[in-house]
Coordinates of N, CA and C and ligand atoms in Angstrom, one line a residue:
X92 N 112.7 98.3 83.3 CA 111.6 99.3 83.2 C 111.2 99.4 81.7
X93 N 109.9 99.2 81.5 CA 109.4 99.4 80.1 C 109.3 100.9 79.9
X94 N 109.8 101.3 78.7 CA 109.8 102.7 78.4 C 108.5 103.0 77.5
X95 N 107.6 103.8 78.0 CA 106.3 104.0 77.4 C 106.2 105.5 76.9
X96 N 105.9 105.6 75.6 CA 105.5 106.9 75.0 C 104.0 107.0 74.8
X97 N 103.5 108.1 75.0 CA 102.0 108.3 74.9 C 101.7 109.3 73.8
X98 N 100.7 109.0 73.0 CA 100.1 109.9 72.1 C 98.8 110.4 72.6
X99 N 98.5 111.7 72.6 CA 97.2 112.2 73.1 C 96.9 113.5 72.4
X100 N 95.6 113.7 72.2 CA 95.2 114.9 71.5 C 94.4 115.9 72.4
X101 N 94.0 115.4 73.5 CA 93.1 116.3 74.3 C 93.5 116.6 75.7
X102 N 92.5 116.5 76.6 CA 92.8 117.0 78.0 C 93.8 116.1 78.7
X103 N 93.8 114.8 78.4 CA 94.8 113.9 79.0 C 94.5 113.3 80.3
X104 N 93.2 113.1 80.6 CA 92.9 112.5 81.9 C 93.4 111.0 82.0
X105 N 93.4 110.3 80.8 CA 94.0 109.0 80.8 C 95.5 109.0 81.0
X106 N 96.1 110.1 80.4 CA 97.6 110.2 80.7 C 97.8 110.5 82.2
X107 N 97.0 111.3 82.8 CA 97.1 111.6 84.2 C 97.0 110.3 85.0
X108 N 96.1 109.4 84.6 CA 96.0 108.1 85.3 C 97.2 107.3 85.2
X109 N 97.8 107.3 84.0 CA 99.0 106.5 83.7 C 100.2 107.1 84.5
X110 N 100.3 108.4 84.6 CA 101.4 109.0 85.3 C 101.3 108.6 86.8
X111 N 100.1 108.7 87.3 CA 99.9 108.4 88.7 C 100.3 106.9 89.0
X112 N 99.8 106.0 88.1 CA 100.0 104.6 88.3 C 101.5 104.3 88.1
X113 N 102.2 105.0 87.3 CA 103.6 104.7 87.0 C 104.5 105.0 88.2
X114 N 103.9 105.8 89.2 CA 104.7 106.1 90.4 C 104.7 105.0 91.4
X115 N 103.8 104.0 91.2 CA 103.8 102.9 92.2 C 105.1 102.2 92.1
X116 N 105.7 101.7 93.2 CA 107.0 101.1 93.2 C 107.1 99.9 92.3
X117 N 106.0 99.2 92.2 CA 106.0 98.0 91.4 C 105.4 98.2 90.0
X118 N 105.3 99.4 89.5 CA 104.6 99.7 88.2 C 105.3 99.0 87.1
X119 N 106.6 99.0 87.1 CA 107.4 98.3 86.0 C 107.5 99.1 84.7
X120 N 106.9 100.3 84.7 CA 107.1 101.1 83.5 C 107.3 102.6 83.8
X121 N 107.9 103.3 82.9 CA 108.2 104.7 83.0 C 107.7 105.4 81.8
X122 N 107.1 106.6 82.0 CA 106.6 107.4 80.8 C 107.8 108.2 80.4
X123 N 108.2 108.0 79.1 CA 109.4 108.7 78.7 C 109.1 109.8 77.6
X124 N 107.9 109.9 77.2 CA 107.6 111.0 76.3 C 106.1 111.1 76.0
X125 N 105.6 112.3 75.8 CA 104.2 112.5 75.5 C 104.1 113.4 74.2
X126 N 103.4 113.0 73.2 CA 103.4 113.6 71.9 C 101.9 113.9 71.5
X127 N 101.7 115.0 70.9 CA 100.4 115.4 70.5 C 100.4 116.0 69.1
X128 N 99.3 115.8 68.4 CA 99.0 116.6 67.2 C 98.5 118.0 67.5
X129 N 98.1 118.2 68.7 CA 97.4 119.4 69.1 C 98.3 120.2 70.1
X130 N 98.9 121.3 69.6 CA 99.8 122.1 70.4 C 99.2 122.5 71.8
X131 N 97.9 122.7 71.8 CA 97.2 123.2 73.0 C 96.7 122.1 73.9
X132 N 97.0 120.8 73.6 CA 96.5 119.7 74.3 C 96.9 119.8 75.8
X133 N 95.9 119.6 76.7 CA 96.1 119.6 78.1 C 97.1 118.5 78.4
X134 N 97.2 117.4 77.7 CA 98.1 116.3 77.9 C 99.5 116.8 77.9
X135 N 99.9 117.7 77.0 CA 101.2 118.2 77.0 C 101.6 119.0 78.2
X136 N 100.7 119.8 78.7 CA 100.9 120.5 80.0 C 101.1 119.6 81.1
X137 N 100.2 118.6 81.2 CA 100.3 117.6 82.3 C 101.7 116.9 82.3
X138 N 102.1 116.5 81.1 CA 103.4 115.8 80.9 C 104.5 116.7 81.4
X139 N 104.5 118.0 81.0 CA 105.6 118.9 81.3 C 105.6 119.1 82.8
X140 N 104.4 119.2 83.4 CA 104.3 119.4 84.9 C 104.9 118.2 85.6
X141 N 104.8 117.0 85.0 CA 105.2 115.8 85.6 C 106.7 115.5 85.3
X142 N 107.3 116.4 84.6 CA 108.7 116.2 84.3 C 109.0 115.2 83.1
X143 N 108.0 115.0 82.3 CA 108.1 114.1 81.2 C 108.3 114.9 79.9
X144 N 109.2 114.4 79.0 CA 109.4 115.1 77.8 C 108.1 115.2 77.0
X145 N 107.8 116.4 76.5 CA 106.5 116.6 75.8 C 106.7 117.4 74.5
X146 N 106.1 117.0 73.4 CA 106.3 117.7 72.2 C 105.0 117.6 71.3
X147 N 104.7 118.7 70.6 CA 103.6 118.8 69.7 C 104.2 118.6 68.3
X148 N 103.5 117.7 67.5 CA 103.9 117.5 66.1 C 102.6 117.7 65.3
X149 N 102.2 119.0 65.1 CA 100.9 119.2 64.4 C 101.0 118.9 62.9
X150 N 99.9 118.6 62.4 CA 99.8 118.3 60.9 C 99.8 119.7 60.2
X151 N 100.7 119.8 59.3 CA 100.8 121.1 58.5 C 99.6 121.2 57.5
X152 N 99.2 122.4 57.2 CA 98.1 122.5 56.2 C 98.5 121.8 54.9
X153 N 97.6 120.9 54.4 CA 97.9 120.2 53.2 C 98.8 119.1 53.3
X154 N 99.3 118.8 54.5 CA 100.3 117.7 54.6 C 99.6 116.4 54.5
X155 N 100.2 115.5 53.8 CA 99.6 114.1 53.7 C 99.7 113.4 55.0
X156 N 98.7 112.6 55.3 CA 98.6 111.9 56.6 C 99.9 111.1 56.8
X157 N 100.4 110.4 55.7 CA 101.5 109.5 55.9 C 102.8 110.4 56.2
X158 N 102.9 111.6 55.6 CA 104.0 112.4 55.9 C 104.0 112.9 57.3
X159 N 102.8 113.3 57.8 CA 102.7 113.8 59.1 C 103.1 112.7 60.1
X160 N 102.5 111.5 59.8 CA 102.8 110.3 60.7 C 104.3 110.0 60.7
X161 N 105.0 110.2 59.6 CA 106.4 109.9 59.5 C 107.2 110.9 60.4
X162 N 106.8 112.1 60.4 CA 107.4 113.1 61.3 C 107.1 112.8 62.7
X163 N 105.9 112.5 63.0 CA 105.5 112.2 64.4 C 106.3 111.0 64.9
X164 N 106.3 109.9 64.2 CA 107.0 108.7 64.7 C 108.5 108.9 64.8
X165 N 109.0 109.7 63.9 CA 110.5 110.0 64.0 C 110.8 110.7 65.3
X166 N 109.9 111.6 65.7 CA 110.0 112.3 67.0 C 109.8 111.3 68.1
X167 N 108.8 110.5 68.0 CA 108.4 109.6 69.1 C 109.6 108.6 69.4
X168 N 110.2 108.1 68.3 CA 111.2 107.1 68.4 C 112.5 107.7 69.0
X169 N 112.6 109.0 69.1 CA 113.8 109.6 69.7 C 113.8 109.3 71.2
X170 N 112.7 109.0 71.8 CA 112.7 108.7 73.2 C 112.9 107.2 73.5
X171 N 113.1 106.5 72.4 CA 113.4 105.0 72.4 C 112.3 104.3 73.3
X172 N 111.1 104.4 72.9 CA 110.0 103.6 73.6 C 110.0 102.1 73.3
X173 N 109.6 101.4 74.3 CA 109.4 99.9 74.1 C 107.9 99.7 73.7
X174 N 107.1 100.7 74.1 CA 105.6 100.6 73.9 C 105.1 102.0 73.6
X175 N 104.2 102.1 72.6 CA 103.5 103.4 72.4 C 102.0 103.2 72.7
X176 N 101.5 104.2 73.5 CA 100.1 104.1 74.0 C 99.4 105.3 73.4
X177 N 98.3 105.0 72.7 CA 97.4 106.1 72.2 C 96.3 106.2 73.3
X178 N 96.3 107.4 74.0 CA 95.4 107.7 75.0 C 94.6 108.9 74.6
X179 N 93.6 108.7 73.8 CA 92.8 109.8 73.3 C 93.6 110.5 72.2
X180 N 94.3 109.7 71.4 CA 94.9 110.3 70.2 C 93.9 110.2 69.0
X181 N 93.4 111.4 68.6 CA 92.2 111.4 67.7 C 92.5 111.4 66.2
X182 N 93.7 111.0 65.8 CA 93.9 110.8 64.4 C 94.1 109.4 64.0
X183 N 93.6 109.1 62.8 CA 93.8 107.8 62.2 C 95.3 107.7 61.7
X184 N 95.9 106.6 62.1 CA 97.4 106.5 61.8 C 97.5 105.7 60.4
X185 N 98.3 106.2 59.5 CA 98.3 105.7 58.2 C 98.9 104.3 58.2
X186 N 98.5 103.5 57.3 CA 99.0 102.1 57.1 C 100.5 102.1 56.8
X187 N 101.0 103.1 56.1 CA 102.4 103.3 55.8 C 103.2 103.4 57.0
X188 N 102.7 104.3 58.0 CA 103.5 104.5 59.2 C 103.5 103.2 60.0
X189 N 102.4 102.5 60.1 CA 102.3 101.3 60.9 C 103.2 100.2 60.3
X190 N 103.3 100.2 59.0 CA 104.1 99.1 58.3 C 105.6 99.2 58.7
X191 N 106.0 100.4 58.9 CA 107.5 100.5 59.2 C 107.7 100.6 60.7
X192 N 106.7 100.7 61.5 CA 106.9 100.8 63.0 C 107.1 99.5 63.6
X193 N 108.2 99.3 64.3 CA 108.4 98.0 64.9 C 108.0 98.0 66.4
X194 N 107.9 99.2 67.0 CA 107.5 99.3 68.4 C 106.0 99.0 68.5
X195 N 105.6 98.1 69.4 CA 104.2 97.8 69.6 C 103.4 99.0 70.0
X196 N 102.2 99.1 69.5 CA 101.4 100.3 69.9 C 100.0 99.8 70.3
X197 N 99.4 100.4 71.3 CA 98.1 100.0 71.8 C 97.2 101.3 71.8
X198 N 95.9 101.1 71.8 CA 95.0 102.2 71.8 C 93.8 101.9 72.8
X199 N 93.4 103.0 73.4 CA 92.3 102.9 74.3 C 91.0 103.4 73.6
X200 N 89.9 102.7 73.6 CA 88.8 103.1 72.9 C 87.5 103.0 73.7
X201 N 86.7 104.0 73.7 CA 85.5 104.0 74.6 C 84.3 103.2 74.1
X202 N 84.5 101.9 73.9 CA 83.3 101.0 73.6 C 83.8 99.6 73.8
X203 N 82.9 98.7 73.8 CA 83.2 97.3 73.9 C 83.4 96.8 72.5
X204 N 84.6 97.0 72.0 CA 84.9 96.6 70.6 C 84.7 95.1 70.5
X205 N 84.2 94.6 69.4 CA 84.1 95.2 68.1 C 82.9 96.1 67.9
X206 N 82.1 96.3 69.0 CA 81.0 97.3 68.8 C 81.5 98.7 68.8
X207 N 81.0 99.5 67.9 CA 81.2 101.0 67.8 C 82.6 101.4 67.7
X208 N 83.3 101.0 66.6 CA 84.6 101.7 66.3 C 84.3 103.1 65.9
X209 N 85.2 104.0 65.9 CA 85.0 105.4 65.5 C 84.5 106.2 66.6
X210 N 83.7 107.2 66.2 CA 83.3 108.3 67.2 C 81.9 108.1 67.7
X211 N 81.5 108.9 68.7 CA 80.2 109.0 69.3 C 79.7 107.6 69.8
X212 N 80.6 106.9 70.5 CA 80.3 105.6 70.9 C 79.2 105.5 72.0
X213 N 79.2 106.5 72.9 CA 78.3 106.5 74.0 C 76.8 106.7 73.5
X214 N 76.7 107.6 72.6 CA 75.4 107.9 72.0 C 74.9 106.7 71.2
X215 N 75.8 106.0 70.5 CA 75.5 104.9 69.7 C 75.0 103.7 70.6
X216 N 75.7 103.5 71.7 CA 75.3 102.4 72.6 C 73.9 102.7 73.2
X217 N 73.6 104.0 73.5 CA 72.3 104.3 74.0 C 71.2 104.1 72.9
X218 N 71.6 104.6 71.7 CA 70.6 104.5 70.6 C 70.2 103.0 70.3
X219 N 71.2 102.1 70.6 CA 71.0 100.7 70.3 C 70.3 100.0 71.5
X220 N 70.0 100.8 72.6 CA 69.4 100.2 73.8 C 70.2 99.1 74.4
X221 N 71.5 99.2 74.3 CA 72.4 98.2 74.9 C 72.2 98.1 76.4
X222 N 72.4 96.9 77.0 CA 72.4 96.8 78.4 C 73.7 97.2 79.1
X223 N 74.8 97.1 78.3 CA 76.1 97.5 78.9 C 77.0 98.1 77.8
X224 N 77.9 98.8 78.3 CA 78.9 99.6 77.4 C 80.2 99.5 78.1
X225 N 81.2 100.2 77.6 CA 82.5 100.1 78.3 C 83.6 100.6 77.5
X226 N 84.8 100.0 77.8 CA 86.0 100.5 77.1 C 86.9 99.3 76.8
X227 N 87.8 99.5 75.8 CA 88.7 98.5 75.3 C 90.1 99.0 75.1
X228 N 91.1 98.1 75.3 CA 92.4 98.4 74.9 C 92.8 97.3 73.9
X229 N 93.3 97.8 72.7 CA 93.6 96.9 71.6 C 94.9 97.2 71.0
X230 N 95.5 96.3 70.3 CA 96.7 96.5 69.5 C 96.3 97.4 68.3
X231 N 97.1 98.4 68.0 CA 96.8 99.2 66.8 C 97.3 98.5 65.5
X232 N 96.3 98.4 64.6 CA 96.7 97.9 63.3 C 96.1 98.9 62.3
X233 N 96.3 98.6 61.0 CA 95.9 99.6 59.9 C 94.4 99.8 59.9
X234 N 93.6 98.8 60.4 CA 92.2 98.9 60.3 C 91.7 99.6 61.6
X235 N 91.0 100.7 61.5 CA 90.6 101.6 62.7 C 89.9 100.8 63.8
X236 N 90.4 100.9 65.0 CA 89.8 100.3 66.2 C 89.5 98.8 66.0
X237 N 90.3 98.1 65.2 CA 90.0 96.7 64.9 C 91.2 95.7 65.2
X238 N 92.3 96.2 65.8 CA 93.4 95.3 66.1 C 93.0 94.3 67.2
X239 N 93.9 93.3 67.5 CA 93.6 92.4 68.5 C 93.2 93.0 69.9
X240 N 92.1 92.5 70.4 CA 91.7 93.1 71.7 C 92.5 92.5 72.8
X241 N 92.9 93.4 73.8 CA 93.7 93.0 74.9 C 92.8 92.9 76.2
X242 N 92.1 94.0 76.5 CA 91.4 94.0 77.7 C 90.2 95.0 77.6
X243 N 89.2 94.7 78.4 CA 87.9 95.5 78.4 C 87.4 95.7 79.8
X244 N 86.7 96.8 80.0 CA 86.0 97.0 81.3 C 84.6 97.3 80.9
X245 N 83.7 96.7 81.6 CA 82.2 96.8 81.3 C 81.5 97.8 82.3
X246 N 80.5 98.5 81.8 CA 79.8 99.4 82.6 C 78.3 99.2 82.2
X247 N 77.5 99.0 83.3 CA 76.0 98.9 83.0 C 75.4 100.2 82.6
X248 N 74.5 100.1 81.6 CA 73.8 101.3 81.2 C 72.5 101.4 82.1
X249 N 72.3 102.6 82.6 CA 71.2 102.7 83.6 C 70.1 103.5 82.9
X250 N 68.9 103.2 83.4 CA 67.7 103.9 82.9 C 67.9 105.4 83.0
X251 N 67.6 106.1 81.9 CA 67.7 107.6 81.9 C 69.1 108.0 81.7
X252 N 70.0 107.1 81.3 CA 71.4 107.6 81.0 C 71.4 108.5 79.8
X253 N 72.3 109.5 79.9 CA 72.6 110.3 78.8 C 74.0 110.0 78.3
X254 N 74.3 110.4 77.1 CA 75.7 110.1 76.6 C 76.7 110.7 77.6
X255 N 76.5 111.9 78.1 CA 77.4 112.5 79.0 C 77.6 111.7 80.3
X256 N 76.5 111.3 80.9 CA 76.6 110.5 82.2 C 77.3 109.2 81.9
X257 N 76.9 108.5 80.8 CA 77.5 107.2 80.5 C 79.0 107.4 80.2
X258 N 79.4 108.5 79.5 CA 80.8 108.7 79.2 C 81.6 108.9 80.4
X259 N 81.0 109.6 81.4 CA 81.7 109.8 82.7 C 82.0 108.5 83.4
X260 N 81.0 107.6 83.4 CA 81.3 106.3 84.1 C 82.3 105.5 83.3
X261 N 82.2 105.5 82.0 CA 83.2 104.8 81.2 C 84.6 105.3 81.4
X262 N 84.7 106.7 81.4 CA 86.0 107.3 81.6 C 86.6 106.8 82.9
X263 N 85.8 106.7 83.9 CA 86.4 106.2 85.2 C 87.0 104.9 85.1
X264 N 86.4 104.0 84.3 CA 86.9 102.7 84.1 C 88.1 102.7 83.1
X265 N 88.1 103.7 82.2 CA 89.3 103.8 81.3 C 90.5 104.1 82.1
X266 N 90.3 105.0 83.2 CA 91.4 105.4 84.0 C 92.0 104.2 84.8
X267 N 91.3 103.1 84.9 CA 91.8 101.9 85.6 C 92.3 100.9 84.5
X268 N 91.6 100.8 83.4 CA 91.9 99.8 82.4 C 93.2 100.0 81.8
X269 N 93.5 101.2 81.4 CA 94.7 101.5 80.6 C 96.0 101.3 81.5
X270 N 96.0 101.8 82.7 CA 97.2 101.5 83.5 C 97.4 100.0 83.8
X271 N 96.2 99.3 84.1 CA 96.3 97.9 84.4 C 96.9 97.1 83.1
X272 N 96.5 97.5 82.0 CA 97.0 96.8 80.7 C 98.4 97.1 80.5
X273 N 98.8 98.4 80.7 CA 100.3 98.7 80.5 C 101.1 98.0 81.5
X274 N 100.6 97.9 82.8 CA 101.4 97.2 83.8 C 101.5 95.7 83.5
X275 N 100.5 95.1 82.9 CA 100.5 93.7 82.5 C 101.6 93.5 81.4
X276 N 101.7 94.5 80.5 CA 102.7 94.4 79.5 C 104.1 94.5 80.1
X277 N 104.2 95.5 81.0 CA 105.5 95.8 81.7 C 106.0 94.6 82.5
X278 N 105.0 93.9 83.1 CA 105.4 92.7 83.9 C 105.5 91.5 83.1
X279 N 105.4 91.6 81.8 CA 105.5 90.5 80.8 C 104.4 89.4 81.0
X280 N 103.3 89.8 81.6 CA 102.2 88.9 81.7 C 101.5 88.9 80.3
X281 N 101.4 90.0 79.7 CA 100.8 90.2 78.4 C 101.9 90.4 77.4
X282 N 101.9 89.6 76.4 CA 103.0 89.6 75.4 C 102.4 89.9 74.0
X283 N 102.9 91.1 73.5 CA 102.3 91.5 72.2 C 103.1 91.1 71.0
X284 N 104.1 90.2 71.2 CA 105.0 89.9 70.1 C 104.4 88.8 69.2
X285 N 103.2 88.2 69.6 CA 102.6 87.2 68.8 C 101.2 87.6 68.5
X286 N 100.7 86.9 67.4 CA 99.2 87.1 67.1 C 98.6 85.8 67.2
X287 N 97.6 85.6 68.0 CA 97.1 86.5 69.0 C 98.1 86.8 70.1
X288 N 98.0 87.9 70.8 CA 98.9 88.1 72.0 C 98.7 87.0 73.0
X289 N 99.7 86.9 73.9 CA 99.6 85.9 74.9 C 99.5 86.5 76.3
X290 N 98.8 85.8 77.2 CA 98.6 86.2 78.6 C 99.0 85.0 79.4
X291 N 100.0 85.3 80.3 CA 100.5 84.2 81.1 C 100.9 83.0 80.3
X292 N 101.4 83.2 79.1 CA 102.0 82.2 78.3 C 101.0 81.5 77.3
X293 N 99.7 81.8 77.5 CA 98.7 81.2 76.6 C 98.1 82.2 75.7
X294 N 97.8 81.8 74.4 CA 97.1 82.7 73.5 C 95.8 83.3 74.0
X295 N 95.7 84.6 73.8 CA 94.5 85.3 74.3 C 93.4 85.1 73.3
X296 N 92.3 84.4 73.8 CA 91.2 84.1 72.8 C 90.1 85.1 73.0
X297 N 90.0 85.8 74.2 CA 89.0 86.8 74.4 C 89.7 87.9 75.2
X298 N 89.2 89.1 75.1 CA 89.9 90.2 75.9 C 89.9 89.9 77.4
X299 N 90.9 90.3 78.1 CA 91.0 90.3 79.5 C 89.9 91.2 80.1
X300 N 89.4 90.8 81.3 CA 88.3 91.6 81.9 C 88.9 92.3 83.1
X301 N 88.5 93.6 83.2 CA 88.9 94.4 84.4 C 87.9 94.0 85.5
X302 N 88.4 93.5 86.6 CA 87.5 93.2 87.7 C 87.1 94.5 88.5
X303 N 86.1 94.5 89.3 CA 85.7 95.6 90.1 C 86.9 96.1 91.0
X304 N 87.8 95.1 91.3 CA 89.0 95.5 92.1 C 90.2 95.9 91.2
X305 N 89.9 96.2 89.9 CA 90.9 96.7 89.0 C 92.0 95.7 88.7
X306 N 91.8 94.4 88.8 CA 92.7 93.4 88.3 C 92.2 92.9 86.9
X307 N 93.2 92.4 86.2 CA 92.8 91.8 84.9 C 92.7 90.3 85.0
X308 N 91.6 89.8 84.5 CA 91.4 88.3 84.5 C 90.9 87.8 83.2
X309 N 91.1 86.5 82.9 CA 90.8 86.0 81.7 C 89.3 86.1 81.5
X310 N 88.9 86.5 80.2 CA 87.4 86.6 79.9 C 86.8 85.3 79.6
X311 N 85.6 85.4 79.1 CA 84.9 84.1 78.8 C 85.5 83.5 77.5
Ligands
GRF639 C1 88.7 109.0 76.1 O1 87.4 108.8 76.2 C2 89.3 108.0 75.1 O2 88.8 106.7 75.2 C3 88.8 108.7 73.9 O3 89.1 110.0 74.1 C4 89.0 110.3 75.4 C5 90.3 110.9 75.9 O4 90.2 111.5 77.1 N1 89.3 108.1 72.7 P1 91.4 112.1 77.9 O5 92.2 113.0 76.9 O6 92.3 110.9 78.2 O7 90.9 112.8 79.1

């Protein structure tokens, strides 16, 4: 069983999707801890209700980012994760913390990276009159939203879309993409120990694509 720790800052709908998927008999992973910088995060409540260890590690006033990250990861490592998943964790993680972290860490981002790293991705995709938008899972590196891409799900932009409507359709795909990616890592189809990562033994040259049936397949 792959031991998975989750970092989340908000309501935790992606955490809920992971919890649900982890209950499938062939999931291959178990959620062993949920951690947040926000003591009031819905994700912490969801975790507690699901019987998963949950803890808030808020940043203290004036505390340096690297110091906060050191405290956070010291706490996270107590649950001995094999994989750390950022599911709506809204803080930039310091290069110092990443340099000492040996546990692989992945992040879910609501855009088709490398398009639109950072915030307000849905509004930016609409402002650019893009034909499609979506979400990505990538390996976390010191550069924000720029680590090796693992998998993406695409969503068509419809006439008259608003950022809210588009966000809702992307979120629905996030709820499929993240569990599918974690399951691929748990089943050792996706190997994060090399750069680029490998899928079914071959280097991943383009992000995996989530099919309408929620399977991951090789991209173009
Ligand atoms: C998701 O859109 C995620 O991609 C973004 O923050 C949101 C988190 O939502 N970075 P939730 O807390 O999982 O509901």
